[in-house]
mmCIF file of C-alpha atoms in Angstrom:
data_model
loop_
_atom_site.group_PDB
_atom_site.id
_atom_site.type_symbol
_atom_site.label_atom_id
_atom_site.label_comp_id
_atom_site.label_asym_id
_atom_site.label_seq_id
_atom_site.Cartn_x
_atom_site.Cartn_y
_atom_site.Cartn_z
ATOM 1 C CA MET A 7 0.000 0.000 0.000
ATOM 2 C CA THR A 8 1.183 3.494 -0.850
ATOM 3 C CA GLN A 9 0.371 6.364 1.481
ATOM 4 C CA ILE A 10 1.022 10.055 0.903
ATOM 5 C CA ILE A 11 2.530 11.407 4.098
ATOM 6 C CA SER A 12 1.470 15.043 3.630
ATOM 7 C CA GLY A 13 0.532 17.499 0.925
ATOM 8 C CA PRO A 14 -1.301 16.978 -2.354
ATOM 9 C CA GLY A 15 -0.943 13.509 -3.831
ATOM 10 C CA LEU A 16 -0.191 13.694 -7.548
ATOM 11 C CA ASP A 17 0.118 9.949 -7.940
ATOM 12 C CA ASP A 18 -3.044 8.044 -8.909
ATOM 13 C CA THR A 19 -1.911 5.032 -6.868
ATOM 14 C CA ALA A 20 -2.106 6.984 -3.644
ATOM 15 C CA VAL A 21 -4.906 5.774 -1.420
ATOM 16 C CA GLU A 22 -4.757 8.384 1.294
ATOM 17 C CA ARG A 23 -4.167 12.127 1.315
ATOM 18 C CA ARG A 24 -3.468 14.368 4.253
ATOM 19 C CA ASN A 25 -4.065 17.996 5.125
ATOM 20 C CA ILE A 26 -1.060 20.373 5.159
ATOM 21 C CA GLU A 27 -1.816 21.606 8.698
ATOM 22 C CA ASP A 28 -2.922 18.316 10.288
ATOM 23 C CA PRO A 29 -1.874 14.939 8.812
ATOM 24 C CA ALA A 30 -4.797 13.310 10.647
ATOM 25 C CA THR A 31 -7.345 15.326 8.635
ATOM 26 C CA PRO A 32 -8.147 14.233 5.072
ATOM 27 C CA LEU A 33 -7.303 16.817 2.433
ATOM 28 C CA SER A 34 -10.516 18.240 0.940
ATOM 29 C CA MET A 35 -10.825 19.617 -2.589
ATOM 30 C CA SER A 36 -11.062 23.194 -1.311
ATOM 31 C CA ALA A 37 -7.967 22.687 0.833
ATOM 32 C CA LEU A 38 -6.152 21.139 -2.117
ATOM 33 C CA THR A 39 -7.002 24.129 -4.318
ATOM 34 C CA GLU A 40 -5.842 26.506 -1.609
ATOM 35 C CA LEU A 41 -2.590 24.588 -1.190
ATOM 36 C CA LEU A 42 -1.791 24.650 -4.907
ATOM 37 C CA THR A 43 -2.713 28.308 -5.492
ATOM 38 C CA GLY A 44 -1.653 29.783 -2.174
ATOM 39 C CA GLY A 45 -5.203 30.846 -1.328
ATOM 40 C CA SER A 46 -6.363 34.436 -1.268
ATOM 41 C CA VAL A 47 -6.496 36.547 1.872
ATOM 42 C CA ALA A 48 -7.194 40.300 1.869
ATOM 43 C CA GLY A 49 -7.304 40.046 -1.904
ATOM 44 C CA GLU A 50 -3.724 38.732 -2.029
ATOM 45 C CA ALA A 51 -2.577 35.255 -3.062
ATOM 46 C CA VAL A 52 -0.001 34.109 -0.506
ATOM 47 C CA THR A 53 2.578 31.652 -1.808
ATOM 48 C CA PRO A 54 6.214 31.088 -0.849
ATOM 49 C CA GLN A 55 7.223 33.150 -3.885
ATOM 50 C CA SER A 56 4.807 36.047 -3.323
ATOM 51 C CA SER A 57 5.613 36.191 0.399
ATOM 52 C CA MET A 58 9.216 37.061 -0.469
ATOM 53 C CA ARG A 59 7.920 40.427 -1.705
ATOM 54 C CA VAL A 60 7.345 41.328 1.946
ATOM 55 C CA ALA A 61 10.533 42.937 3.218
ATOM 56 C CA ALA A 62 10.306 41.347 6.676
ATOM 57 C CA VAL A 63 9.862 37.847 5.232
ATOM 58 C CA TRP A 64 12.796 38.345 2.847
ATOM 59 C CA ALA A 65 14.970 39.657 5.682
ATOM 60 C CA CYS A 66 14.085 36.785 8.060
ATOM 61 C CA VAL A 67 14.750 34.146 5.409
ATOM 62 C CA TRP A 68 17.981 35.883 4.412
ATOM 63 C CA ALA A 69 19.155 36.180 8.046
ATOM 64 C CA ILE A 70 18.578 32.524 8.983
ATOM 65 C CA SER A 71 19.730 30.911 5.735
ATOM 66 C CA THR A 72 22.832 33.103 5.515
ATOM 67 C CA ALA A 73 23.757 32.464 9.156
ATOM 68 C CA ILE A 74 23.645 28.698 8.570
ATOM 69 C CA ALA A 75 25.584 28.999 5.306
ATOM 70 C CA ARG A 76 28.294 31.171 6.922
ATOM 71 C CA MET A 77 29.239 28.463 9.397
ATOM 72 C CA PRO A 78 31.648 25.919 7.898
ATOM 73 C CA LEU A 79 30.206 22.401 8.131
ATOM 74 C CA LEU A 80 33.349 20.397 8.861
ATOM 75 C CA THR A 81 33.965 16.659 8.941
ATOM 76 C CA TYR A 82 35.889 15.372 11.988
ATOM 77 C CA GLN A 83 37.557 12.099 12.897
ATOM 78 C CA ARG A 84 37.613 10.934 16.510
ATOM 79 C CA THR A 85 41.131 10.227 17.776
ATOM 80 C CA ALA A 86 42.694 9.067 20.994
ATOM 81 C CA GLY A 87 43.555 12.662 21.853
ATOM 82 C CA GLY A 88 40.167 14.109 20.918
ATOM 83 C CA ARG A 89 39.453 14.836 17.278
ATOM 84 C CA GLU A 90 40.941 16.198 14.093
ATOM 85 C CA ARG A 91 39.606 17.421 10.779
ATOM 86 C CA ALA A 92 39.103 14.565 8.333
ATOM 87 C CA THR A 93 40.228 16.500 5.283
ATOM 88 C CA GLY A 94 40.888 13.295 3.366
ATOM 89 C CA HIS A 95 37.321 12.031 3.680
ATOM 90 C CA SER A 96 35.064 12.433 0.625
ATOM 91 C CA VAL A 97 32.288 13.965 2.752
ATOM 92 C CA TYR A 98 34.642 16.719 3.880
ATOM 93 C CA ARG A 99 34.882 18.037 0.325
ATOM 94 C CA LEU A 100 31.117 17.823 -0.219
ATOM 95 C CA LEU A 101 30.256 19.779 2.911
ATOM 96 C CA ARG A 102 33.146 22.224 3.053
ATOM 97 C CA THR A 103 33.857 23.164 -0.556
ATOM 98 C CA ARG A 104 31.771 21.713 -3.401
ATOM 99 C CA PRO A 105 28.563 19.682 -2.884
ATOM 100 C CA ASN A 106 28.041 19.562 -6.652
ATOM 101 C CA PRO A 107 29.702 21.064 -9.756
ATOM 102 C CA ASP A 108 27.269 24.006 -9.860
ATOM 103 C CA MET A 109 27.283 25.183 -6.242
ATOM 104 C CA SER A 110 29.612 26.153 -3.458
ATOM 105 C CA ALA A 111 28.976 24.819 0.034
ATOM 106 C CA PHE A 112 27.669 28.261 1.045
ATOM 107 C CA THR A 113 25.132 28.380 -1.803
ATOM 108 C CA PHE A 114 23.998 24.801 -1.205
ATOM 109 C CA LEU A 115 23.315 25.328 2.496
ATOM 110 C CA ARG A 116 21.573 28.652 1.973
ATOM 111 C CA THR A 117 19.368 27.198 -0.772
ATOM 112 C CA THR A 118 18.402 24.187 1.351
ATOM 113 C CA ILE A 119 17.501 26.295 4.400
ATOM 114 C CA LEU A 120 15.565 28.772 2.231
ATOM 115 C CA GLN A 121 13.459 25.901 0.873
ATOM 116 C CA THR A 122 12.806 24.712 4.416
ATOM 117 C CA LEU A 123 11.802 28.147 5.664
ATOM 118 C CA LEU A 124 9.388 28.798 2.797
ATOM 119 C CA TRP A 125 7.979 25.333 2.030
ATOM 120 C CA GLY A 126 8.619 23.592 5.346
ATOM 121 C CA ASN A 127 11.066 21.075 3.867
ATOM 122 C CA GLY A 128 14.458 21.226 2.171
ATOM 123 C CA TYR A 129 15.530 18.307 -0.006
ATOM 124 C CA ALA A 130 18.714 17.245 -1.764
ATOM 125 C CA GLU A 131 19.428 14.049 -3.663
ATOM 126 C CA ILE A 132 22.498 12.157 -2.489
ATOM 127 C CA VAL A 133 24.278 10.904 -5.593
ATOM 128 C CA ARG A 134 26.476 7.889 -4.841
ATOM 129 C CA ASP A 135 29.160 6.073 -6.792
ATOM 130 C CA ARG A 136 29.179 2.324 -7.393
ATOM 131 C CA ARG A 137 30.549 1.684 -3.917
ATOM 132 C CA GLY A 138 27.743 3.689 -2.326
ATOM 133 C CA VAL A 139 30.026 6.591 -1.353
ATOM 134 C CA PRO A 140 28.354 10.047 -1.633
ATOM 135 C CA GLU A 141 29.861 12.031 -4.494
ATOM 136 C CA ALA A 142 27.359 14.894 -4.956
ATOM 137 C CA LEU A 143 24.432 16.646 -3.246
ATOM 138 C CA LEU A 144 21.790 17.997 -5.658
ATOM 139 C CA PRO A 145 19.055 20.297 -4.249
ATOM 140 C CA ILE A 146 15.487 19.447 -5.245
ATOM 141 C CA GLN A 147 12.739 22.075 -5.272
ATOM 142 C CA SER A 148 10.509 21.303 -2.321
ATOM 143 C CA TYR A 149 7.181 21.536 -4.122
ATOM 144 C CA ARG A 150 8.267 18.708 -6.442
ATOM 145 C CA VAL A 151 8.903 16.220 -3.626
ATOM 146 C CA HIS A 152 6.252 14.143 -1.855
ATOM 147 C CA PRO A 153 7.219 11.706 0.933
ATOM 148 C CA VAL A 154 5.308 8.438 0.670
ATOM 149 C CA ARG A 155 5.263 5.130 2.490
ATOM 150 C CA VAL A 156 5.409 2.023 0.339
ATOM 151 C CA ASP A 157 4.748 -1.091 2.423
ATOM 152 C CA GLY A 158 5.765 0.861 5.502
ATOM 153 C CA GLU A 159 9.069 2.102 4.041
ATOM 154 C CA LEU A 160 9.562 5.863 3.712
ATOM 155 C CA MET A 161 10.418 6.992 0.195
ATOM 156 C CA TYR A 162 10.433 10.242 -1.747
ATOM 157 C CA ARG A 163 8.617 10.754 -5.017
ATOM 158 C CA VAL A 164 9.976 13.528 -7.205
ATOM 159 C CA TYR A 165 7.767 14.932 -9.985
ATOM 160 C CA THR A 166 9.551 16.567 -12.922
ATOM 161 C CA ASP A 167 7.914 17.512 -16.238
ATOM 162 C CA GLY A 168 5.274 14.813 -15.961
ATOM 163 C CA GLU A 169 7.739 12.116 -14.955
ATOM 164 C CA THR A 170 7.993 10.470 -11.557
ATOM 165 C CA GLN A 171 11.155 9.302 -9.845
ATOM 166 C CA THR A 172 11.124 7.432 -6.547
ATOM 167 C CA LEU A 173 14.161 7.868 -4.299
ATOM 168 C CA LEU A 174 15.032 5.736 -1.303
ATOM 169 C CA ARG A 175 15.185 7.379 2.109
ATOM 170 C CA ARG A 176 18.958 6.894 2.311
ATOM 171 C CA ASP A 177 19.411 8.829 -0.933
ATOM 172 C CA VAL A 178 17.570 12.001 0.124
ATOM 173 C CA LEU A 179 18.964 14.617 2.482
ATOM 174 C CA HIS A 180 15.797 15.966 4.116
ATOM 175 C CA VAL A 181 15.802 19.027 6.401
ATOM 176 C CA PRO A 182 12.257 19.477 7.779
ATOM 177 C CA GLY A 183 10.816 22.358 9.742
ATOM 178 C CA LEU A 184 8.493 22.059 12.733
ATOM 179 C CA SER A 185 6.401 18.938 12.166
ATOM 180 C CA TYR A 186 3.233 17.280 13.407
ATOM 181 C CA ASP A 187 4.247 13.769 12.338
ATOM 182 C CA GLY A 188 8.040 14.012 12.625
ATOM 183 C CA VAL A 189 8.489 13.418 8.894
ATOM 184 C CA VAL A 190 7.092 16.345 6.915
ATOM 185 C CA GLY A 191 7.790 19.899 8.086
ATOM 186 C CA LEU A 192 5.162 22.628 8.307
ATOM 187 C CA SER A 193 5.329 25.670 6.073
ATOM 188 C CA VAL A 194 5.710 28.934 7.979
ATOM 189 C CA ILE A 195 4.192 30.735 4.996
ATOM 190 C CA ALA A 196 1.040 28.599 5.069
ATOM 191 C CA HIS A 197 0.519 29.213 8.781
ATOM 192 C CA ALA A 198 1.419 32.932 8.671
ATOM 193 C CA ARG A 199 -0.812 33.529 5.638
ATOM 194 C CA LEU A 200 -3.017 36.155 7.327
ATOM 195 C CA THR A 201 -0.067 38.239 8.517
ATOM 196 C CA ILE A 202 1.733 38.037 5.176
ATOM 197 C CA ALA A 203 -1.428 38.809 3.183
ATOM 198 C CA ALA A 204 -2.022 41.916 5.286
ATOM 199 C CA SER A 205 1.557 43.043 4.595
ATOM 200 C CA LEU A 206 1.192 42.468 0.848
ATOM 201 C CA ALA A 207 -2.117 44.358 0.791
ATOM 202 C CA SER A 208 -0.728 47.275 2.813
ATOM 203 C CA ASP A 209 2.329 47.547 0.553
ATOM 204 C CA LYS A 210 0.072 47.647 -2.501
ATOM 205 C CA TYR A 211 -2.155 50.258 -0.846
ATOM 206 C CA ALA A 212 0.827 52.458 0.004
ATOM 207 C CA ALA A 213 2.210 52.185 -3.532
ATOM 208 C CA THR A 214 -1.189 53.021 -5.051
ATOM 209 C CA LEU A 215 -1.598 55.973 -2.712
ATOM 210 C CA MET A 216 1.785 57.356 -3.685
ATOM 211 C CA SER A 217 1.218 56.947 -7.422
ATOM 212 C CA ASN A 218 -2.445 57.868 -7.734
ATOM 213 C CA GLY A 219 -3.537 59.537 -4.529
ATOM 214 C CA MET A 220 -3.630 63.257 -3.722
ATOM 215 C CA ARG A 221 -2.297 64.263 -0.333
ATOM 216 C CA PRO A 222 -1.302 67.978 -0.344
ATOM 217 C CA SER A 223 0.768 69.271 2.540
ATOM 218 C CA GLY A 224 -1.654 72.107 3.155
ATOM 219 C CA ALA A 225 -4.230 74.456 1.664
ATOM 220 C CA ILE A 226 -4.247 78.227 0.973
ATOM 221 C CA THR A 227 -7.602 79.884 1.509
ATOM 222 C CA HIS A 228 -8.512 83.126 -0.278
ATOM 223 C CA PRO A 229 -11.485 85.192 0.927
ATOM 224 C CA GLY A 230 -12.548 85.878 -2.648
ATOM 225 C CA LYS A 231 -12.782 83.881 -5.845
ATOM 226 C CA LEU A 232 -9.674 83.407 -7.988
ATOM 227 C CA GLY A 233 -9.727 82.859 -11.701
ATOM 228 C CA ARG A 234 -7.764 80.109 -13.414
ATOM 229 C CA ASP A 235 -4.889 82.414 -14.340
ATOM 230 C CA ALA A 236 -4.677 83.752 -10.790
ATOM 231 C CA GLN A 237 -4.612 80.214 -9.374
ATOM 232 C CA ASN A 238 -1.813 79.174 -11.730
ATOM 233 C CA ASN A 239 0.223 82.287 -10.933
ATOM 234 C CA LEU A 240 -0.197 81.744 -7.180
ATOM 235 C CA ARG A 241 0.750 78.078 -7.410
ATOM 236 C CA GLU A 242 3.815 78.819 -9.522
ATOM 237 C CA SER A 243 4.922 81.654 -7.244
ATOM 238 C CA ILE A 244 4.687 79.490 -4.114
ATOM 239 C CA SER A 245 6.517 76.595 -5.783
ATOM 240 C CA LEU A 246 9.398 78.810 -6.930
ATOM 241 C CA THR A 247 9.735 80.624 -3.616
ATOM 242 C CA TYR A 248 9.081 77.946 -1.008
ATOM 243 C CA ALA A 249 9.410 74.487 -2.579
ATOM 244 C CA GLY A 250 12.571 72.356 -2.422
ATOM 245 C CA PRO A 251 15.140 71.694 0.295
ATOM 246 C CA ALA A 252 16.917 75.033 -0.299
ATOM 247 C CA ASN A 253 13.759 76.890 0.717
ATOM 248 C CA ALA A 254 12.862 74.723 3.695
ATOM 249 C CA GLY A 255 11.931 76.779 6.760
ATOM 250 C CA LYS A 256 11.277 80.044 4.919
ATOM 251 C CA PRO A 257 8.384 82.027 6.411
ATOM 252 C CA LEU A 258 5.291 81.983 4.211
ATOM 253 C CA ILE A 259 4.148 85.469 3.199
ATOM 254 C CA LEU A 260 0.494 85.727 2.182
ATOM 255 C CA GLU A 261 -1.450 88.736 0.873
ATOM 256 C CA GLU A 262 -5.035 89.763 0.226
ATOM 257 C CA GLY A 263 -6.371 88.029 3.348
ATOM 258 C CA MET A 264 -5.159 84.568 2.360
ATOM 259 C CA THR A 265 -4.585 81.983 5.113
ATOM 260 C CA TRP A 266 -2.541 78.732 5.234
ATOM 261 C CA ASN A 267 -3.938 75.534 6.746
ATOM 262 C CA ALA A 268 -1.422 72.717 7.201
ATOM 263 C CA ASN A 269 -2.594 69.112 6.812
ATOM 264 C CA ALA A 270 -1.761 66.918 9.780
ATOM 265 C CA LEU A 271 -1.290 63.153 9.468
ATOM 266 C CA PRO A 272 -4.812 61.675 9.500
ATOM 267 C CA PRO A 273 -5.538 59.322 12.428
ATOM 268 C CA GLU A 274 -6.238 56.409 10.085
ATOM 269 C CA ASP A 275 -2.795 56.871 8.479
ATOM 270 C CA ALA A 276 -1.102 56.977 11.884
ATOM 271 C CA GLN A 277 -2.853 53.700 12.739
ATOM 272 C CA PHE A 278 -1.792 52.292 9.362
ATOM 273 C CA ILE A 279 1.869 52.980 10.226
ATOM 274 C CA GLU A 280 1.452 51.420 13.685
ATOM 275 C CA GLN A 281 -0.108 48.282 12.196
ATOM 276 C CA ALA A 282 2.738 47.997 9.677
ATOM 277 C CA THR A 283 5.224 48.036 12.572
ATOM 278 C CA MET A 284 3.273 45.353 14.412
ATOM 279 C CA ARG A 285 3.201 43.160 11.297
ATOM 280 C CA VAL A 286 7.002 43.294 11.036
ATOM 281 C CA GLU A 287 7.266 42.089 14.633
ATOM 282 C CA ASP A 288 4.678 39.362 14.008
ATOM 283 C CA ILE A 289 6.668 38.050 11.038
ATOM 284 C CA CYS A 290 9.782 38.022 13.227
ATOM 285 C CA ARG A 291 7.850 35.881 15.719
ATOM 286 C CA TRP A 292 6.816 33.438 13.010
ATOM 287 C CA PHE A 293 10.454 32.912 12.018
ATOM 288 C CA ASN A 294 11.847 33.279 15.572
ATOM 289 C CA VAL A 295 14.161 36.092 14.477
ATOM 290 C CA PRO A 296 15.033 39.008 16.821
ATOM 291 C CA PRO A 297 13.750 42.234 15.202
ATOM 292 C CA HIS A 298 17.180 43.858 15.324
ATOM 293 C CA LYS A 299 18.520 41.129 12.982
ATOM 294 C CA ILE A 300 16.297 42.452 10.171
ATOM 295 C CA GLN A 301 17.081 46.131 10.858
ATOM 296 C CA HIS A 302 13.892 46.724 12.868
ATOM 297 C CA LEU A 303 15.549 48.867 15.535
ATOM 298 C CA LEU A 304 12.536 50.473 17.190
ATOM 299 C CA ARG A 305 13.349 49.004 20.615
ATOM 300 C CA ALA A 306 16.913 47.881 19.994
ATOM 301 C CA THR A 307 19.872 48.732 22.206
ATOM 302 C CA ASN A 308 23.591 48.162 21.783
ATOM 303 C CA ASN A 309 24.393 47.607 25.439
ATOM 304 C CA ASN A 310 25.704 44.094 24.892
ATOM 305 C CA ILE A 311 26.200 43.038 21.298
ATOM 306 C CA GLU A 312 27.997 39.872 22.395
ATOM 307 C CA GLN A 313 24.991 38.707 24.435
ATOM 308 C CA GLN A 314 22.659 39.497 21.529
ATOM 309 C CA SER A 315 24.834 37.399 19.233
ATOM 310 C CA LEU A 316 24.805 34.500 21.680
ATOM 311 C CA ASP A 317 21.013 34.705 22.045
ATOM 312 C CA TRP A 318 20.590 34.717 18.260
ATOM 313 C CA LEU A 319 22.953 31.779 17.935
ATOM 314 C CA GLY A 320 21.368 29.738 20.722
ATOM 315 C CA ASP A 321 17.683 30.452 20.137
ATOM 316 C CA THR A 322 17.426 30.579 16.341
ATOM 317 C CA VAL A 323 20.532 29.364 14.512
ATOM 318 C CA ALA A 324 21.493 26.402 16.717
ATOM 319 C CA PRO A 325 18.212 24.457 16.301
ATOM 320 C CA TRP A 326 18.469 24.690 12.496
ATOM 321 C CA ALA A 327 22.155 23.761 12.607
ATOM 322 C CA GLU A 328 21.417 20.723 14.769
ATOM 323 C CA CYS A 329 18.703 19.592 12.364
ATOM 324 C CA VAL A 330 21.153 19.763 9.450
ATOM 325 C CA GLN A 331 23.958 18.062 11.392
ATOM 326 C CA GLN A 332 21.856 15.090 12.482
ATOM 327 C CA GLU A 333 20.525 14.492 8.965
ATOM 328 C CA VAL A 334 23.994 14.773 7.435
ATOM 329 C CA ASN A 335 25.548 12.412 9.973
ATOM 330 C CA TRP A 336 22.801 9.850 9.451
ATOM 331 C CA LYS A 337 22.706 9.893 5.648
ATOM 332 C CA LEU A 338 26.285 10.622 4.524
ATOM 333 C CA PHE A 339 28.207 8.197 6.768
ATOM 334 C CA ASP A 340 27.568 4.464 6.730
ATOM 335 C CA GLU A 341 27.169 2.492 9.942
ATOM 336 C CA ALA A 342 30.822 1.470 10.005
ATOM 337 C CA GLU A 343 31.946 5.112 9.809
ATOM 338 C CA MET A 344 29.535 6.655 12.320
ATOM 339 C CA GLU A 345 31.652 5.660 15.300
ATOM 340 C CA GLU A 346 34.710 7.368 13.858
ATOM 341 C CA PHE A 347 33.497 10.258 11.655
ATOM 342 C CA TYR A 348 30.934 13.018 12.107
ATOM 343 C CA ALA A 349 30.120 16.510 10.770
ATOM 344 C CA GLU A 350 29.690 19.611 12.891
ATOM 345 C CA PHE A 351 29.197 23.317 12.280
ATOM 346 C CA LEU A 352 31.906 25.761 13.343
ATOM 347 C CA THR A 353 29.615 28.122 15.245
ATOM 348 C CA GLN A 354 32.315 30.500 16.484
ATOM 349 C CA VAL A 355 32.176 32.520 13.259
ATOM 350 C CA LEU A 356 28.781 33.948 14.314
ATOM 351 C CA VAL A 357 29.763 35.133 17.790
ATOM 352 C CA GLN A 358 30.389 38.885 17.705
ATOM 353 C CA MET A 359 32.116 40.584 20.609
ATOM 354 C CA ASP A 360 32.292 44.239 21.491
ATOM 355 C CA ALA A 361 35.644 46.039 21.498
ATOM 356 C CA LYS A 362 36.162 45.739 25.258
ATOM 357 C CA THR A 363 35.462 42.003 25.396
ATOM 358 C CA ARG A 364 37.548 41.367 22.299
ATOM 359 C CA GLY A 365 40.464 43.307 23.793
ATOM 360 C CA GLU A 366 40.292 41.340 27.029
ATOM 361 C CA LEU A 367 40.212 38.056 25.086
ATOM 362 C CA TYR A 368 43.224 39.025 22.953
ATOM 363 C CA GLY A 369 45.082 40.109 26.089
ATOM 364 C CA LYS A 370 44.530 36.709 27.703
ATOM 365 C CA MET A 371 45.543 34.902 24.510
ATOM 366 C CA PHE A 372 48.771 36.870 24.116
ATOM 367 C CA GLY A 373 49.476 36.506 27.843
ATOM 368 C CA THR A 374 49.330 32.719 27.601
ATOM 369 C CA GLY A 375 51.260 32.569 24.337
#
């Protein structure tokens, strides 16, 4: 029996389909349509691609994926005295320099984490030589992969241009996000659809207002009635005399009983700005990213940049790094090698210290030789 673990089943042999948010709930036709099209909230279709048009989503995805990619993923060999880098092992080259002919290790890791953040799962095919030794890691677009169980065995079906390829579990590097069933990760975008749709709609509203709307800075009132020529002359005179940065702050001189009424920011616009700020913070919560990491500095302080770096590393980066490490160690080393070899991120590259702390550290290092 073949069972689709999660997501839309594109294979006619599938006998069971599951909902994206709860694997225990059958996937209805309306839910399937929403999953394939991204749904529509606030008049905006929210998909992993469209969500990247929201600056906060882009920044969160960039921050997490780049942080993981910056840390070298090194292969170590256990020794009697501790450990040493296993530079001669084939996995070392795959993880540290070149996973495949088209990508650097940095690009591969960032691409895989990006897929996980947007779709809930990051996949890569493990290409092996005749001896079963990994020789390449090829990323697979997440929406083309569907985990299935065939007679109880987990496999991955990859759909490409109408063709189906089934890969064994051992031949797929799978980095899942938060999961209900422990196999298929949940999409942050699908769960944060309301927040992201509101951001997309507000961005479109702001752009439309700027391009088509009329919001003068103030109004000049004349006690009488001005003809068209008089209006044009007055407008041109004010623009030449008072408009532009060079004329900023000049006192406005009015004649013939005219008065100036400045336009204040309407209350609904002030609320609009406040809601936009709250949406940025909500998106940060969805991705578990501190607001200051995406340049949202409304409440940020620089009292202890080292502590902020450690918090970011421990609370956000470390869980993703551990997920990658465990999958790599399980899939890229055979059982005979696992006792001797393992891969681990070099996390020290992300720890930033302030000048005082760095000076004290260097002083201790030089003092001890």
